[in-house]
PDB file of C-alpha atoms in Angstrom:
ATOM      1  CA  MET A   1     104.450 133.714  87.407  1.00 48.00           C
ATOM      2  CA  GLU A   2     107.652 135.592  86.911  1.00 48.00           C
ATOM      3  CA  GLU A   3     107.513 137.223  90.439  1.00 49.00           C
ATOM      4  CA  ASN A   4     107.132 134.110  92.240  1.00 61.00           C
ATOM      5  CA  GLU A   5     109.040 131.150  90.505  1.00 83.00           C
ATOM      6  CA  ASP A   6     109.778 129.445  93.899  1.00 91.00           C
ATOM      7  CA  VAL A   7     113.220 128.941  93.534  1.00 96.00           C
ATOM      8  CA  PRO A   8     114.471 125.483  94.314  1.00 97.00           C
ATOM      9  CA  LYS A   9     116.108 125.537  98.110  1.00 98.00           C
ATOM     10  CA  ASP A  10     118.329 123.196 100.647  1.00 98.00           C
ATOM     11  CA  PHE A  11     117.392 123.480 103.818  1.00 98.00           C
ATOM     12  CA  ILE A  12     119.832 122.020 106.260  1.00 98.00           C
ATOM     13  CA  LYS A  13     119.563 121.646 110.011  1.00 98.00           C
ATOM     14  CA  LEU A  14     121.515 119.636 112.748  1.00 98.00           C
ATOM     15  CA  LYS A  15     119.780 120.335 116.421  1.00 98.00           C
ATOM     16  CA  SER A  16     119.588 119.062 119.837  1.00 98.00           C
ATOM     17  CA  GLU A  17     115.731 119.456 119.668  1.00 98.00           C
ATOM     18  CA  LYS A  18     113.075 116.958 118.909  1.00 98.00           C
ATOM     19  CA  LEU A  19     112.569 116.965 115.111  1.00 98.00           C
ATOM     20  CA  SER A  20     108.950 117.678 113.622  1.00 98.00           C
ATOM     21  CA  VAL A  21     108.029 115.980 110.599  1.00 98.00           C
ATOM     22  CA  ASP A  22     105.415 118.854 110.019  1.00 98.00           C
ATOM     23  CA  GLU A  23     107.951 121.262 109.853  1.00 98.00           C
ATOM     24  CA  VAL A  24     110.224 119.731 107.494  1.00 98.00           C
ATOM     25  CA  SER A  25     107.669 118.609 105.158  1.00 98.00           C
ATOM     26  CA  GLU A  26     106.110 122.215 105.206  1.00 98.00           C
ATOM     27  CA  LEU A  27     109.536 123.316 104.083  1.00 98.00           C
ATOM     28  CA  VAL A  28     109.336 121.571 100.876  1.00 98.00           C
ATOM     29  CA  VAL A  29     105.989 122.119  99.652  1.00 98.00           C
ATOM     30  CA  SER A  30     105.588 124.263  96.625  1.00 97.00           C
ATOM     31  CA  PRO A  31     102.569 125.303  94.046  1.00 97.00           C
ATOM     32  CA  TYR A  32     105.013 123.689  91.223  1.00 96.00           C
ATOM     33  CA  CYS A  33     104.821 120.044  93.126  1.00 97.00           C
ATOM     34  CA  GLY A  34     102.733 117.113  93.029  1.00 98.00           C
ATOM     35  CA  ALA A  35     104.834 115.280  95.437  1.00 98.00           C
ATOM     36  CA  VAL A  36     106.299 115.717  98.859  1.00 98.00           C
ATOM     37  CA  SER A  37     108.434 112.431  99.792  1.00 98.00           C
ATOM     38  CA  LEU A  38     109.512 111.742 103.263  1.00 98.00           C
ATOM     39  CA  PHE A  39     112.297 109.507 105.029  1.00 98.00           C
ATOM     40  CA  ILE A  40     112.107 109.460 108.799  1.00 98.00           C
ATOM     41  CA  GLY A  41     114.685 107.871 110.428  1.00 98.00           C
ATOM     42  CA  THR A  42     113.920 106.436 114.250  1.00 96.00           C
ATOM     43  CA  THR A  43     115.176 104.977 117.098  1.00 93.00           C
ATOM     44  CA  ARG A  44     114.674 101.163 117.879  1.00 91.00           C
ATOM     45  CA  ASN A  45     114.153  99.850 121.010  1.00 93.00           C
ATOM     46  CA  ASN A  46     116.464  96.744 120.834  1.00 93.00           C
ATOM     47  CA  PHE A  47     119.938  95.355 119.158  1.00 93.00           C
ATOM     48  CA  GLU A  48     120.995  91.829 119.077  1.00 91.00           C
ATOM     49  CA  GLY A  49     118.617  90.845 121.849  1.00 92.00           C
ATOM     50  CA  LYS A  50     119.955  93.959 124.001  1.00 94.00           C
ATOM     51  CA  LYS A  51     117.500  96.514 125.430  1.00 95.00           C
ATOM     52  CA  VAL A  52     118.752  99.942 124.023  1.00 96.00           C
ATOM     53  CA  ILE A  53     117.636 102.574 126.648  1.00 95.00           C
ATOM     54  CA  HIS A  54     118.505 105.583 124.250  1.00 94.00           C
ATOM     55  CA  LEU A  55     120.938 106.873 121.590  1.00 96.00           C
ATOM     56  CA  GLU A  56     123.200 109.895 121.247  1.00 98.00           C
ATOM     57  CA  TYR A  57     124.290 111.490 118.112  1.00 98.00           C
ATOM     58  CA  GLU A  58     127.147 113.757 118.013  1.00 98.00           C
ATOM     59  CA  ALA A  59     128.438 115.246 114.567  1.00 98.00           C
ATOM     60  CA  TYR A  60     131.612 117.352 113.360  1.00 98.00           C
ATOM     61  CA  THR A  61     128.688 119.630 112.483  1.00 98.00           C
ATOM     62  CA  SER A  62     130.440 121.903 109.977  1.00 98.00           C
ATOM     63  CA  MET A  63     131.870 119.231 107.970  1.00 98.00           C
ATOM     64  CA  ALA A  64     128.415 117.193 108.025  1.00 98.00           C
ATOM     65  CA  GLU A  65     126.335 120.589 106.822  1.00 98.00           C
ATOM     66  CA  THR A  66     129.143 120.378 103.851  1.00 98.00           C
ATOM     67  CA  GLU A  67     128.761 116.945 103.397  1.00 98.00           C
ATOM     68  CA  ILE A  68     124.817 117.460 103.284  1.00 98.00           C
ATOM     69  CA  LYS A  69     124.998 120.306 100.708  1.00 98.00           C
ATOM     70  CA  LYS A  70     126.946 118.080  98.482  1.00 98.00           C
ATOM     71  CA  ILE A  71     124.278 115.384  98.670  1.00 98.00           C
ATOM     72  CA  CYS A  72     121.807 118.154  97.529  1.00 98.00           C
ATOM     73  CA  ARG A  73     124.058 118.916  94.723  1.00 98.00           C
ATOM     74  CA  ASP A  74     124.175 115.480  93.612  1.00 98.00           C
ATOM     75  CA  VAL A  75     120.210 115.087  93.870  1.00 98.00           C
ATOM     76  CA  ARG A  76     119.899 118.345  91.808  1.00 98.00           C
ATOM     77  CA  GLN A  77     122.029 117.024  89.067  1.00 98.00           C
ATOM     78  CA  LYS A  78     120.632 113.540  88.870  1.00 98.00           C
ATOM     79  CA  TRP A  79     116.969 114.521  89.140  1.00 98.00           C
ATOM     80  CA  PRO A  80     116.848 118.234  87.610  1.00 98.00           C
ATOM     81  CA  SER A  81     113.079 118.678  88.339  1.00 97.00           C
ATOM     82  CA  VAL A  82     113.344 118.384  92.196  1.00 98.00           C
ATOM     83  CA  LYS A  83     112.257 121.520  93.887  1.00 98.00           C
ATOM     84  CA  HIS A  84     113.190 121.580  97.552  1.00 98.00           C
ATOM     85  CA  ILE A  85     115.447 119.486  99.830  1.00 98.00           C
ATOM     86  CA  ALA A  86     115.489 119.440 103.683  1.00 98.00           C
ATOM     87  CA  VAL A  87     117.535 117.480 105.780  1.00 98.00           C
ATOM     88  CA  HIS A  88     117.047 117.620 109.563  1.00 98.00           C
ATOM     89  CA  HIS A  89     119.244 115.653 111.831  1.00 98.00           C
ATOM     90  CA  ARG A  90     118.970 115.449 115.681  1.00 98.00           C
ATOM     91  CA  LEU A  91     122.067 115.656 117.987  1.00 98.00           C
ATOM     92  CA  GLY A  92     122.214 114.713 121.538  1.00 98.00           C
ATOM     93  CA  VAL A  93     120.291 112.153 123.575  1.00 98.00           C
ATOM     94  CA  VAL A  94     117.405 110.889 121.411  1.00 97.00           C
ATOM     95  CA  PRO A  95     114.667 108.653 123.170  1.00 96.00           C
ATOM     96  CA  ILE A  96     113.606 105.732 121.751  1.00 95.00           C
ATOM     97  CA  THR A  97     110.705 105.908 119.009  1.00 94.00           C
ATOM     98  CA  GLU A  98     112.120 109.611 118.330  1.00 97.00           C
ATOM     99  CA  ALA A  99     113.103 110.693 114.819  1.00 98.00           C
ATOM    100  CA  SER A 100     116.897 110.920 114.383  1.00 98.00           C
ATOM    101  CA  VAL A 101     116.761 112.099 110.595  1.00 98.00           C
ATOM    102  CA  ILE A 102     113.871 113.827 108.714  1.00 98.00           C
ATOM    103  CA  ILE A 103     114.574 114.306 105.014  1.00 98.00           C
ATOM    104  CA  ALA A 104     111.771 115.799 102.643  1.00 98.00           C
ATOM    105  CA  VAL A 105     111.912 116.159  98.895  1.00 98.00           C
ATOM    106  CA  SER A 106     109.541 117.963  96.884  1.00 98.00           C
ATOM    107  CA  SER A 107     109.266 117.315  92.926  1.00 98.00           C
ATOM    108  CA  PRO A 108     106.380 118.097  90.357  1.00 98.00           C
ATOM    109  CA  HIS A 109     105.677 114.323  90.065  1.00 98.00           C
ATOM    110  CA  ARG A 110     106.732 111.509  92.458  1.00 98.00           C
ATOM    111  CA  ALA A 111     109.100 109.415  90.944  1.00 98.00           C
ATOM    112  CA  GLU A 112     111.715 112.075  91.124  1.00 98.00           C
ATOM    113  CA  SER A 113     111.306 112.875  94.755  1.00 98.00           C
ATOM    114  CA  LEU A 114     110.747 109.234  95.950  1.00 98.00           C
ATOM    115  CA  GLU A 115     113.925 108.437  94.204  1.00 98.00           C
ATOM    116  CA  ALA A 116     115.976 111.681  95.778  1.00 98.00           C
ATOM    117  CA  VAL A 117     114.796 110.768  99.335  1.00 98.00           C
ATOM    118  CA  MET A 118     116.107 107.155  99.069  1.00 98.00           C
ATOM    119  CA  TYR A 119     119.846 108.676  97.344  1.00 98.00           C
ATOM    120  CA  CYS A 120     119.674 111.399 100.185  1.00 98.00           C
ATOM    121  CA  ILE A 121     119.201 108.943 103.209  1.00 98.00           C
ATOM    122  CA  ASN A 122     121.748 106.368 101.670  1.00 98.00           C
ATOM    123  CA  THR A 123     124.556 108.979 100.912  1.00 98.00           C
ATOM    124  CA  LEU A 124     123.996 110.365 104.171  1.00 98.00           C
ATOM    125  CA  LYS A 125     124.799 107.062 105.994  1.00 98.00           C
ATOM    126  CA  ALA A 126     127.691 106.622 103.519  1.00 98.00           C
ATOM    127  CA  SER A 127     129.670 110.232 103.708  1.00 98.00           C
ATOM    128  CA  VAL A 128     127.989 112.520 106.725  1.00 98.00           C
ATOM    129  CA  PRO A 129     130.151 112.418 110.136  1.00 98.00           C
ATOM    130  CA  ILE A 130     127.739 111.864 112.409  1.00 98.00           C
ATOM    131  CA  TRP A 131     128.415 109.213 115.103  1.00 98.00           C
ATOM    132  CA  LYS A 132     125.571 107.105 117.131  1.00 98.00           C
ATOM    133  CA  LYS A 133     126.016 105.777 120.331  1.00 97.00           C
ATOM    134  CA  GLU A 134     123.587 103.165 121.748  1.00 96.00           C
ATOM    135  CA  ILE A 135     123.332 102.859 125.188  1.00 96.00           C
ATOM    136  CA  TYR A 136     122.178  99.567 126.819  1.00 96.00           C
ATOM    137  CA  GLU A 137     121.379  98.746 130.534  1.00 93.00           C
ATOM    138  CA  ASP A 138     124.842  98.503 131.494  1.00 93.00           C
ATOM    139  CA  GLU A 139     127.402  99.068 128.350  1.00 96.00           C
ATOM    140  CA  TYR A 140     127.308 101.081 125.053  1.00 97.00           C
ATOM    141  CA  SER A 141     128.391 100.827 121.532  1.00 96.00           C
ATOM    142  CA  TRP A 142     129.599 103.104 118.785  1.00 97.00           C
ATOM    143  CA  LYS A 143     127.520 102.075 115.810  1.00 97.00           C
ATOM    144  CA  GLU A 144     128.483 101.606 112.540  1.00 97.00           C
ATOM    145  CA  ASN A 145     126.757 102.207 109.254  1.00 97.00           C
ATOM    146  CA  LYS A 146     127.276  99.242 106.536  1.00 96.00           C
ATOM    147  CA  GLU A 147     127.470 102.116 104.200  1.00 96.00           C
ATOM    148  CA  CYS A 148     130.551 103.888 105.572  1.00 96.00           C
ATOM    149  CA  PHE A 149     133.412 102.170 103.414  1.00 94.00           C
ATOM    150  CA  TRP A 150     136.355 102.241 106.142  1.00 95.00           C
ATOM    151  CA  ALA A 151     133.868 100.536 108.802  1.00 90.00           C
ATOM    152  CA  ASN A 152     134.856  96.851 110.032  1.00 71.00           C
ATOM    153  CA  SER A 153     137.768  96.735 107.045  1.00 51.00           C
ATOM    154  CA  GLU A 154     139.998  94.589 109.089  1.00 45.00           C
ATOM    155  CA  LYS A 155     142.756  95.489 106.081  1.00 38.00           C
TER     156      LYS A 155
ATOM    157  CA  MET B   1     147.653 118.765 126.583  1.00 41.00           C
ATOM    158  CA  GLY B   2     147.421 120.981 123.612  1.00 43.00           C
ATOM    159  CA  SER B   3     151.294 121.778 123.640  1.00 44.00           C
ATOM    160  CA  GLY B   4     153.066 120.967 120.368  1.00 43.00           C
ATOM    161  CA  SER B   5     154.710 117.682 119.613  1.00 45.00           C
ATOM    162  CA  GLY B   6     158.087 119.073 119.431  1.00 45.00           C
ATOM    163  CA  LEU B   7     158.784 118.943 115.975  1.00 46.00           C
ATOM    164  CA  GLY B   8     161.032 121.773 114.491  1.00 52.00           C
ATOM    165  CA  GLY B   9     159.449 123.947 111.543  1.00 66.00           C
ATOM    166  CA  GLY B  10     156.104 122.593 112.368  1.00 84.00           C
ATOM    167  CA  ARG B  11     152.913 123.941 111.768  1.00 90.00           C
ATOM    168  CA  ARG B  12     150.262 124.497 114.524  1.00 95.00           C
ATOM    169  CA  VAL B  13     147.013 122.753 113.345  1.00 97.00           C
ATOM    170  CA  SER B  14     144.117 122.206 115.219  1.00 98.00           C
ATOM    171  CA  VAL B  15     143.138 118.663 115.762  1.00 98.00           C
ATOM    172  CA  LEU B  16     139.657 117.345 116.497  1.00 98.00           C
ATOM    173  CA  TYR B  17     138.536 113.813 117.699  1.00 98.00           C
ATOM    174  CA  PHE B  18     134.936 112.259 117.480  1.00 98.00           C
ATOM    175  CA  ALA B  19     133.094 109.497 118.924  1.00 98.00           C
ATOM    176  CA  ARG B  20     135.702 106.351 119.713  1.00 98.00           C
ATOM    177  CA  SER B  21     138.799 108.747 119.289  1.00 98.00           C
ATOM    178  CA  ALA B  22     137.588 111.376 121.358  1.00 98.00           C
ATOM    179  CA  GLU B  23     137.063 108.624 123.877  1.00 98.00           C
ATOM    180  CA  LEU B  24     140.737 107.165 123.435  1.00 98.00           C
ATOM    181  CA  ALA B  25     142.116 110.644 123.121  1.00 98.00           C
ATOM    182  CA  GLY B  26     140.826 111.829 126.408  1.00 98.00           C
ATOM    183  CA  LEU B  27     139.541 115.317 124.597  1.00 98.00           C
ATOM    184  CA  ARG B  28     137.791 116.841 121.419  1.00 98.00           C
ATOM    185  CA  CYS B  29     140.498 119.012 120.150  1.00 98.00           C
ATOM    186  CA  GLU B  30     143.863 120.290 120.556  1.00 97.00           C
ATOM    187  CA  THR B  31     146.614 122.133 118.973  1.00 97.00           C
ATOM    188  CA  LEU B  32     149.591 120.136 117.673  1.00 96.00           C
ATOM    189  CA  SER B  33     152.379 121.070 115.830  1.00 95.00           C
ATOM    190  CA  VAL B  34     153.207 118.630 113.028  1.00 94.00           C
ATOM    191  CA  PRO B  35     155.996 118.822 109.925  1.00 93.00           C
ATOM    192  CA  ARG B  36     154.249 121.274 107.183  1.00 92.00           C
ATOM    193  CA  GLU B  37     154.782 118.591 104.697  1.00 95.00           C
ATOM    194  CA  ILE B  38     153.572 115.060 105.827  1.00 96.00           C
ATOM    195  CA  THR B  39     152.019 112.019 104.393  1.00 97.00           C
ATOM    196  CA  SER B  40     148.682 111.103 106.067  1.00 98.00           C
ATOM    197  CA  LEU B  41     150.043 108.102 107.726  1.00 98.00           C
ATOM    198  CA  GLN B  42     152.931 109.760 109.102  1.00 97.00           C
ATOM    199  CA  LEU B  43     150.414 112.516 110.557  1.00 97.00           C
ATOM    200  CA  TRP B  44     148.251 109.467 112.368  1.00 98.00           C
ATOM    201  CA  GLU B  45     151.879 108.204 113.685  1.00 97.00           C
ATOM    202  CA  GLU B  46     152.544 111.704 115.103  1.00 96.00           C
ATOM    203  CA  ILE B  47     149.082 111.831 117.003  1.00 98.00           C
ATOM    204  CA  VAL B  48     149.840 108.317 118.039  1.00 98.00           C
ATOM    205  CA  LYS B  49     152.918 109.095 119.785  1.00 97.00           C
ATOM    206  CA  VAL B  50     150.718 112.008 121.421  1.00 97.00           C
ATOM    207  CA  HIS B  51     147.630 109.490 122.465  1.00 98.00           C
ATOM    208  CA  PRO B  52     149.313 105.976 122.243  1.00 98.00           C
ATOM    209  CA  ARG B  53     145.064 104.146 122.724  1.00 98.00           C
ATOM    210  CA  LEU B  54     144.547 105.416 119.466  1.00 98.00           C
ATOM    211  CA  ALA B  55     146.444 102.803 117.921  1.00 98.00           C
ATOM    212  CA  LEU B  56     143.595 100.300 118.681  1.00 97.00           C
ATOM    213  CA  ILE B  57     141.576 102.216 115.921  1.00 97.00           C
ATOM    214  CA  ARG B  58     144.147 102.183 113.219  1.00 95.00           C
ATOM    215  CA  ASP B  59     142.192 100.133 110.478  1.00 94.00           C
ATOM    216  CA  GLN B  60     139.090 102.113 111.381  1.00 96.00           C
ATOM    217  CA  VAL B  61     139.579 105.907 110.786  1.00 97.00           C
ATOM    218  CA  VAL B  62     140.029 107.869 108.303  1.00 98.00           C
ATOM    219  CA  PHE B  63     141.030 111.855 108.113  1.00 98.00           C
ATOM    220  CA  ALA B  64     139.197 114.786 107.357  1.00 98.00           C
ATOM    221  CA  VAL B  65     141.455 117.477 106.140  1.00 98.00           C
ATOM    222  CA  ARG B  66     140.217 121.138 105.813  1.00 97.00           C
ATOM    223  CA  GLN B  67     136.928 118.856 105.825  1.00 97.00           C
ATOM    224  CA  GLU B  68     137.750 116.836 102.893  1.00 97.00           C
ATOM    225  CA  TYR B  69     138.244 113.195 103.575  1.00 98.00           C
ATOM    226  CA  VAL B  70     141.670 111.520 103.332  1.00 98.00           C
ATOM    227  CA  LEU B  71     142.438 107.852 103.928  1.00 97.00           C
ATOM    228  CA  LEU B  72     145.504 107.095 106.150  1.00 97.00           C
ATOM    229  CA  GLY B  73     148.439 106.272 103.579  1.00 97.00           C
ATOM    230  CA  ASP B  74     151.029 107.789 101.013  1.00 97.00           C
ATOM    231  CA  GLN B  75     148.905 111.146 100.510  1.00 97.00           C
ATOM    232  CA  LEU B  76     151.259 114.089 100.957  1.00 97.00           C
ATOM    233  CA  LEU B  77     149.401 116.754 103.159  1.00 97.00           C
ATOM    234  CA  VAL B  78     150.828 120.375 102.985  1.00 95.00           C
ATOM    235  CA  LEU B  79     149.190 121.984 106.158  1.00 95.00           C
ATOM    236  CA  GLN B  80     148.835 125.589 107.014  1.00 95.00           C
ATOM    237  CA  PRO B  81     148.720 127.013 110.386  1.00 95.00           C
ATOM    238  CA  GLY B  82     145.468 126.587 111.554  1.00 95.00           C
ATOM    239  CA  ASP B  83     144.261 123.893 109.283  1.00 97.00           C
ATOM    240  CA  GLU B  84     141.858 121.733 110.845  1.00 97.00           C
ATOM    241  CA  VAL B  85     142.704 118.064 110.890  1.00 98.00           C
ATOM    242  CA  ALA B  86     140.018 115.852 112.219  1.00 98.00           C
ATOM    243  CA  ILE B  87     139.921 111.856 113.292  1.00 98.00           C
ATOM    244  CA  ILE B  88     137.072 110.067 111.700  1.00 98.00           C
ATOM    245  CA  PRO B  89     135.710 106.880 112.878  1.00 98.00           C
ATOM    246  CA  PRO B  90     133.366 104.717 111.245  1.00 98.00           C
ATOM    247  CA  ILE B  91     130.274 106.923 110.847  1.00 98.00           C
ATOM    248  CA  SER B  92     126.568 106.149 112.262  1.00 98.00           C
ATOM    249  CA  GLY B  93     124.359 108.877 111.081  1.00 98.00           C
ATOM    250  CA  GLY B  94     120.755 108.512 110.109  1.00 97.00           C
TER     251      GLY B  94
END
């Protein structure tokens, strides 16, 4: 056991290629864990009756990675038994139905990884500097997460 | 674009624009000369002088200064040459 403790690791990647659920879930598998919990955010084909053609993501990449690292740090404080955390976010054009974000967390038992995955996606939506543009047939709009506290403020 | 804003004794900082702010400013990054000590709201006003269209989103942005979020307000920023200041419209990752 001593020679292979499977030290907890964070895997963070922002990339313009298609995301792979298999790749992300395999990153967090551990012989010490009985649970891998996954969240997959996918792109919808409609918004308020408008047909969405595709989506485009951009990021403040260096800061986004830093903010995701902070989320991982928080997760380890809240759920110390969590083993590995993987967060992959896609950038650039994302066709409808493809994944824009995949989060995987492993833990010895399921409760911690399930709670941690929900915390990761909720906090990512509130604090990580990434932007989504929805492209419709003849217009587009920049989306705003309801978790973003400076959106829609109309002070 | 990319020249100083003409303030004496200033610091040349990198200003980054994202999403709607990049569209309104018409560019993604530039170097601006700004006072060494300035409140975040004054910094916003300096940037709006250079890109007046950004005034449209005054109530919907925050800054990231050296990659830390800063609200537009009275907070005093002490800027060093080369510091990164980003305009952050409402985020929509995920």
